[in-house]
Amino acid sequence: MPNESSDSFVPDDLASERIVELEKEEWTAGSDKPSEAVSLPPEPPQEPPKPPPEEEDMKGWGFRDPRLRPFVIISIAYLLFTVTDGAIRMIVLLHAYHKSFSALQVALMFTLYELAGVFTNLAAGLMGAKWGIRFTLIVGLCLQLLSYGLLFGWQDGWSDETAIAYVTVAQMFGGIAKDLTKLGGKTVTKLVTPEGKDTRLFRLVSLLTGWKNSLKGVGYFLGSALLEVSYELALGFMMGLIVLALPFAIWGLDAELGTAKKKNSSFKEIFVWDNFNLNVLSLARLFLFASRDFWFEVPLPFFL
């Protein structure tokens, strides 16, 4: 067995360290500068990670946000219109009561107002998808002006039949105006809400609906109070509110807002008979609104 010297034995870990040191010396031998000259460049500072798009979208969302501009403009116009819509009911109802019209005659004056609203509600969606919310909002405000303007022509010397027919037609334009204007108020909340932000959508809808119901009540009281002063004053004041809302709709909205990006739906596609839940809900709403208007237009004059 060969005789091995004790200093020739090197542990494996020490041998590995020695090999690494020799390789470093050979690698830096041809360099003019010390070993730090060949050190790796420092890594650039890392930027903090960006928040997810959903969190970033939540920041800065307020009424000054440009994304909410259509919502603010349409809400102002729609809420001003709502005051006049509540007022016109009380003005017509109480003025007819003072002229000694019966409850049935007063109810007849509102028939076309309600029927026109039903058919307009059906066609308004198609109109908005084709011509935009700005168009339907402006047309609705102008028709409300026409309705109030026609009520100025209600003469005391007319027969009951003539007065009922005239006021019914004037109210018809108000019913059309109501649902054309409502289209913008109900649709804009969905248009300004990003996809998947259902909570924000519900908040906007609840905010607008709450203000609408409150201001319609204000319109009831305001129309009644102004009528106690003068019939013409009540009509003129409400027309002023509509004129105040028109500039917001004309110059504050994009003409393409709300238009359909794809092919517009047809009337045949709207009537979906195989959706049972949708049909039941539509029927329930029909009875709901009918009962509301029946209470307002028939028992109230009897109570008075």
Short mmCIF file of C-alpha atoms in Angstrom, two decimals:
data_model
loop_
_atom_site.label_atom_id
_atom_site.label_comp_id
_atom_site.label_asym_id
_atom_site.label_seq_id
_atom_site.Cartn_x
_atom_site.Cartn_y
_atom_site.Cartn_z
CA MET A 1 0.00 0.00 0.00
CA PRO A 2 1.62 3.28 -1.10
CA ASN A 3 2.77 5.68 1.57
CA GLU A 4 0.69 8.92 1.44
CA SER A 5 1.77 12.14 3.14
CA SER A 6 -0.65 13.61 5.62
CA ASP A 7 -0.52 17.16 4.11
CA SER A 8 -1.54 15.85 0.69
CA PHE A 9 -5.02 15.06 2.00
CA VAL A 10 -7.43 18.05 1.54
CA PRO A 11 -11.05 17.89 2.59
CA ASP A 12 -13.62 18.27 -0.19
CA ASP A 13 -15.05 21.55 1.05
CA LEU A 14 -11.64 23.21 1.36
CA ALA A 15 -10.69 22.02 -2.09
CA SER A 16 -13.86 23.52 -3.57
CA GLU A 17 -13.17 26.91 -1.95
CA ARG A 18 -9.59 26.85 -3.31
CA ILE A 19 -10.79 26.11 -6.84
CA VAL A 20 -13.21 29.05 -6.68
CA GLU A 21 -10.44 31.41 -5.51
CA LEU A 22 -8.13 30.30 -8.36
CA GLU A 23 -10.86 30.89 -10.91
CA LYS A 24 -11.46 34.41 -9.57
CA GLU A 25 -7.74 35.23 -9.80
CA GLU A 26 -7.55 33.99 -13.40
CA TRP A 27 -10.72 35.93 -14.36
CA THR A 28 -9.42 39.24 -12.93
CA ALA A 29 -5.79 38.78 -14.09
CA GLY A 30 -6.33 40.52 -17.42
CA SER A 31 -8.17 43.47 -15.90
CA ASP A 32 -6.34 46.79 -15.44
CA LYS A 33 -8.47 47.69 -12.42
CA PRO A 34 -9.01 45.84 -9.24
CA SER A 35 -11.68 43.22 -8.95
CA GLU A 36 -14.40 45.71 -8.16
CA ALA A 37 -14.14 47.00 -11.73
CA VAL A 38 -15.73 43.84 -12.98
CA SER A 39 -18.46 43.73 -10.38
CA LEU A 40 -21.99 43.50 -11.69
CA PRO A 41 -23.93 46.78 -12.11
CA PRO A 42 -26.41 47.54 -9.37
CA GLU A 43 -29.96 46.46 -10.04
CA PRO A 44 -32.41 49.31 -10.80
CA PRO A 45 -34.83 50.12 -7.97
CA GLN A 46 -38.04 48.21 -8.30
CA GLU A 47 -41.26 50.21 -8.63
CA PRO A 48 -44.05 49.36 -6.22
CA PRO A 49 -46.59 47.04 -7.81
CA LYS A 50 -49.54 48.78 -9.43
CA PRO A 51 -52.93 48.14 -7.89
CA PRO A 52 -55.32 45.97 -9.86
CA PRO A 53 -57.49 47.84 -12.39
CA GLU A 54 -60.55 47.40 -10.19
CA GLU A 55 -58.90 49.06 -7.17
CA GLU A 56 -57.42 51.80 -9.33
CA ASP A 57 -60.84 52.48 -10.83
CA MET A 58 -62.37 52.89 -7.38
CA LYS A 59 -60.06 55.78 -6.51
CA GLY A 60 -61.16 59.30 -7.27
CA TRP A 61 -64.73 58.31 -8.13
CA GLY A 62 -66.86 61.32 -7.26
CA PHE A 63 -69.16 63.86 -8.84
CA ARG A 64 -66.13 65.76 -10.18
CA ASP A 65 -64.90 62.71 -12.01
CA PRO A 66 -65.26 63.22 -15.80
CA ARG A 67 -66.71 59.73 -16.11
CA LEU A 68 -69.74 60.91 -14.13
CA ARG A 69 -70.37 64.00 -16.25
CA PRO A 70 -73.25 62.46 -18.27
CA PHE A 71 -74.84 61.18 -15.08
CA VAL A 72 -74.71 64.60 -13.40
CA ILE A 73 -76.05 66.45 -16.45
CA ILE A 74 -78.90 64.04 -17.15
CA SER A 75 -79.77 63.88 -13.46
CA ILE A 76 -80.11 67.67 -13.26
CA ALA A 77 -82.37 67.78 -16.33
CA TYR A 78 -84.37 64.74 -15.24
CA LEU A 79 -84.92 65.96 -11.69
CA LEU A 80 -86.03 69.41 -12.85
CA PHE A 81 -88.43 67.69 -15.23
CA THR A 82 -89.70 65.51 -12.37
CA VAL A 83 -90.81 68.61 -10.44
CA THR A 84 -92.86 69.75 -13.44
CA ASP A 85 -94.28 66.25 -13.98
CA GLY A 86 -95.58 66.12 -10.43
CA ALA A 87 -96.90 69.66 -10.64
CA ILE A 88 -98.84 69.21 -13.88
CA ARG A 89 -100.98 66.49 -12.31
CA MET A 90 -101.99 68.67 -9.38
CA ILE A 91 -102.49 71.75 -11.55
CA VAL A 92 -104.84 69.95 -13.96
CA LEU A 93 -106.66 68.02 -11.22
CA LEU A 94 -107.26 70.96 -8.89
CA HIS A 95 -108.03 73.42 -11.71
CA ALA A 96 -110.62 70.99 -13.07
CA TYR A 97 -112.02 70.58 -9.54
CA HIS A 98 -112.40 74.36 -9.21
CA LYS A 99 -114.29 74.32 -12.53
CA SER A 100 -116.71 71.75 -11.05
CA PHE A 101 -115.72 68.79 -13.23
CA SER A 102 -116.75 65.41 -11.83
CA ALA A 103 -114.29 62.74 -10.76
CA LEU A 104 -115.00 60.67 -13.87
CA GLN A 105 -114.42 63.66 -16.13
CA VAL A 106 -111.10 64.37 -14.41
CA ALA A 107 -110.13 60.72 -14.84
CA LEU A 108 -110.85 60.97 -18.57
CA MET A 109 -108.43 63.89 -18.83
CA PHE A 110 -105.62 61.59 -17.72
CA THR A 111 -106.41 58.62 -19.98
CA LEU A 112 -104.15 59.61 -22.87
CA TYR A 113 -101.47 60.71 -20.42
CA GLU A 114 -101.25 57.16 -19.12
CA LEU A 115 -101.73 55.36 -22.45
CA ALA A 116 -99.18 57.53 -24.21
CA GLY A 117 -96.72 56.70 -21.45
CA VAL A 118 -97.21 52.96 -22.00
CA PHE A 119 -96.55 53.07 -25.74
CA THR A 120 -93.76 55.62 -25.43
CA ASN A 121 -92.03 53.46 -22.85
CA LEU A 122 -92.04 50.65 -25.41
CA ALA A 123 -90.65 52.75 -28.25
CA ALA A 124 -88.31 54.96 -26.23
CA GLY A 125 -85.68 52.25 -25.88
CA LEU A 126 -85.53 51.77 -29.65
CA MET A 127 -85.32 55.53 -30.18
CA GLY A 128 -82.54 55.91 -27.64
CA ALA A 129 -80.53 53.06 -29.16
CA LYS A 130 -80.84 54.62 -32.63
CA TRP A 131 -80.53 58.35 -31.93
CA GLY A 132 -79.01 58.51 -28.46
CA ILE A 133 -80.14 59.59 -25.02
CA ARG A 134 -79.44 63.25 -25.78
CA PHE A 135 -82.07 63.19 -28.54
CA THR A 136 -84.77 61.55 -26.42
CA LEU A 137 -84.05 63.89 -23.49
CA ILE A 138 -84.32 67.04 -25.62
CA VAL A 139 -87.51 65.82 -27.33
CA GLY A 140 -89.02 64.95 -23.95
CA LEU A 141 -88.29 68.38 -22.49
CA CYS A 142 -89.68 70.13 -25.57
CA LEU A 143 -92.88 68.06 -25.47
CA GLN A 144 -93.31 68.98 -21.81
CA LEU A 145 -93.06 72.63 -22.81
CA LEU A 146 -95.71 71.99 -25.47
CA SER A 147 -97.99 70.34 -22.93
CA TYR A 148 -97.76 73.25 -20.52
CA GLY A 149 -98.17 75.72 -23.36
CA LEU A 150 -101.38 74.05 -24.50
CA LEU A 151 -102.79 74.23 -20.97
CA PHE A 152 -102.57 78.02 -21.23
CA GLY A 153 -105.32 77.77 -23.86
CA TRP A 154 -107.87 76.17 -21.50
CA GLN A 155 -110.82 78.55 -21.72
CA ASP A 156 -113.54 78.97 -19.11
CA GLY A 157 -116.29 79.36 -21.72
CA TRP A 158 -115.76 75.96 -23.33
CA SER A 159 -118.24 73.15 -22.95
CA ASP A 160 -117.30 70.19 -20.77
CA GLU A 161 -116.76 67.93 -23.79
CA THR A 162 -114.48 70.43 -25.52
CA ALA A 163 -112.47 71.10 -22.38
CA ILE A 164 -112.04 67.38 -21.63
CA ALA A 165 -110.89 66.62 -25.19
CA TYR A 166 -108.49 69.58 -25.24
CA VAL A 167 -106.93 68.88 -21.84
CA THR A 168 -106.68 65.16 -22.63
CA VAL A 169 -104.64 65.88 -25.78
CA ALA A 170 -102.46 68.36 -23.88
CA GLN A 171 -101.88 65.73 -21.21
CA MET A 172 -100.98 63.18 -23.89
CA PHE A 173 -97.88 65.19 -24.81
CA GLY A 174 -96.97 65.27 -21.13
CA GLY A 175 -97.21 61.48 -20.95
CA ILE A 176 -94.93 61.08 -23.96
CA ALA A 177 -92.49 63.59 -22.50
CA LYS A 178 -92.40 61.77 -19.17
CA ASP A 179 -91.22 58.46 -20.59
CA LEU A 180 -88.82 59.96 -23.11
CA THR A 181 -87.12 61.88 -20.34
CA LYS A 182 -87.23 58.93 -17.96
CA LEU A 183 -85.23 56.88 -20.48
CA GLY A 184 -82.17 59.07 -19.95
CA GLY A 185 -82.48 59.06 -16.19
CA LYS A 186 -82.83 55.28 -15.98
CA THR A 187 -80.21 54.39 -18.62
CA VAL A 188 -77.32 56.72 -17.82
CA THR A 189 -76.58 54.97 -14.53
CA LYS A 190 -75.74 51.79 -16.44
CA LEU A 191 -73.71 53.65 -19.08
CA VAL A 192 -71.37 55.37 -16.61
CA THR A 193 -70.85 52.29 -14.44
CA PRO A 194 -67.90 50.06 -15.40
CA GLU A 195 -68.59 46.43 -16.16
CA GLY A 196 -68.83 44.33 -13.02
CA LYS A 197 -69.35 47.27 -10.64
CA ASP A 198 -72.87 46.28 -9.62
CA THR A 199 -72.58 47.83 -6.15
CA ARG A 200 -71.78 51.23 -7.62
CA LEU A 201 -74.62 50.85 -10.11
CA PHE A 202 -77.12 50.14 -7.33
CA ARG A 203 -75.90 53.18 -5.40
CA LEU A 204 -76.38 55.48 -8.39
CA VAL A 205 -79.82 54.05 -9.13
CA SER A 206 -80.94 54.38 -5.51
CA LEU A 207 -79.61 57.94 -5.34
CA LEU A 208 -81.41 59.03 -8.49
CA THR A 209 -84.63 57.19 -7.61
CA GLY A 210 -84.71 58.68 -4.14
CA TRP A 211 -84.26 62.20 -5.45
CA LYS A 212 -86.86 61.61 -8.17
CA ASN A 213 -89.54 60.47 -5.73
CA SER A 214 -88.76 63.30 -3.35
CA LEU A 215 -88.87 65.98 -6.04
CA LYS A 216 -92.07 64.62 -7.51
CA GLY A 217 -93.61 65.23 -4.09
CA VAL A 218 -92.13 68.73 -4.14
CA GLY A 219 -93.84 69.21 -7.51
CA TYR A 220 -97.19 68.20 -6.03
CA PHE A 221 -96.95 70.78 -3.27
CA LEU A 222 -95.38 73.48 -5.43
CA GLY A 223 -97.96 73.14 -8.19
CA SER A 224 -100.81 73.25 -5.68
CA ALA A 225 -99.37 76.25 -3.87
CA LEU A 226 -98.78 78.24 -7.06
CA LEU A 227 -102.26 77.38 -8.29
CA GLU A 228 -103.70 79.06 -5.21
CA VAL A 229 -102.06 82.27 -6.43
CA SER A 230 -102.74 81.99 -10.14
CA TYR A 231 -103.27 79.27 -12.75
CA GLU A 232 -101.07 81.10 -15.23
CA LEU A 233 -98.34 81.62 -12.63
CA ALA A 234 -98.23 77.89 -11.88
CA LEU A 235 -97.90 77.01 -15.57
CA GLY A 236 -95.32 79.72 -16.26
CA PHE A 237 -93.12 78.77 -13.31
CA MET A 238 -93.00 75.14 -14.38
CA MET A 239 -92.16 76.10 -17.95
CA GLY A 240 -89.27 78.11 -16.55
CA LEU A 241 -87.88 75.00 -14.86
CA ILE A 242 -87.98 73.12 -18.17
CA VAL A 243 -86.22 75.96 -19.97
CA LEU A 244 -83.59 75.86 -17.22
CA ALA A 245 -83.00 72.15 -17.88
CA LEU A 246 -82.73 72.40 -21.68
CA PRO A 247 -79.20 73.88 -21.92
CA PHE A 248 -77.77 70.99 -19.91
CA ALA A 249 -79.23 68.51 -22.37
CA ILE A 250 -78.36 70.43 -25.54
CA TRP A 251 -74.75 71.41 -24.86
CA GLY A 252 -73.67 69.07 -22.11
CA LEU A 253 -74.12 65.65 -23.69
CA ASP A 254 -72.54 63.71 -26.51
CA ALA A 255 -74.94 62.91 -29.34
CA GLU A 256 -73.62 59.32 -29.45
CA LEU A 257 -74.32 58.62 -25.78
CA GLY A 258 -76.49 55.54 -25.46
CA THR A 259 -76.59 54.60 -29.14
CA ALA A 260 -76.43 50.90 -29.95
CA LYS A 261 -72.98 49.72 -31.04
CA LYS A 262 -74.53 46.66 -32.68
CA LYS A 263 -77.70 46.07 -34.64
CA ASN A 264 -80.72 47.58 -32.91
CA SER A 265 -83.48 45.31 -31.62
CA SER A 266 -86.79 45.09 -33.42
CA PHE A 267 -90.31 45.07 -31.99
CA LYS A 268 -90.51 41.34 -32.70
CA GLU A 269 -87.43 40.71 -30.56
CA ILE A 270 -88.77 42.84 -27.71
CA PHE A 271 -91.88 40.71 -27.16
CA VAL A 272 -90.40 37.62 -25.56
CA TRP A 273 -93.25 35.25 -24.73
CA ASP A 274 -91.18 32.29 -23.59
CA ASN A 275 -89.74 34.12 -20.54
CA PHE A 276 -92.32 33.36 -17.85
CA ASN A 277 -90.71 35.43 -15.09
CA LEU A 278 -90.45 38.49 -17.33
CA ASN A 279 -94.09 38.26 -18.37
CA VAL A 280 -95.30 37.87 -14.77
CA LEU A 281 -93.23 40.86 -13.67
CA SER A 282 -94.59 42.98 -16.53
CA LEU A 283 -98.17 42.05 -15.64
CA ALA A 284 -97.56 42.87 -11.98
CA ARG A 285 -96.16 46.27 -12.88
CA LEU A 286 -99.20 46.95 -15.06
CA PHE A 287 -101.56 46.43 -12.12
CA LEU A 288 -99.22 48.33 -9.80
CA PHE A 289 -99.18 51.50 -11.90
CA ALA A 290 -102.87 51.21 -12.74
CA SER A 291 -103.77 51.07 -9.05
CA ARG A 292 -101.52 54.05 -8.32
CA ASP A 293 -103.10 56.23 -11.00
CA PHE A 294 -106.62 55.07 -10.18
CA TRP A 295 -106.15 56.15 -6.57
CA PHE A 296 -104.75 59.52 -7.59
CA GLU A 297 -107.20 60.46 -10.31
CA VAL A 298 -110.55 59.12 -9.03
CA PRO A 299 -110.77 58.88 -5.20
CA LEU A 300 -108.84 62.09 -4.59
CA PRO A 301 -111.39 64.32 -6.37
CA PHE A 302 -114.20 62.52 -4.54
CA PHE A 303 -112.42 63.21 -1.26
CA LEU A 304 -112.12 66.87 -2.16
#
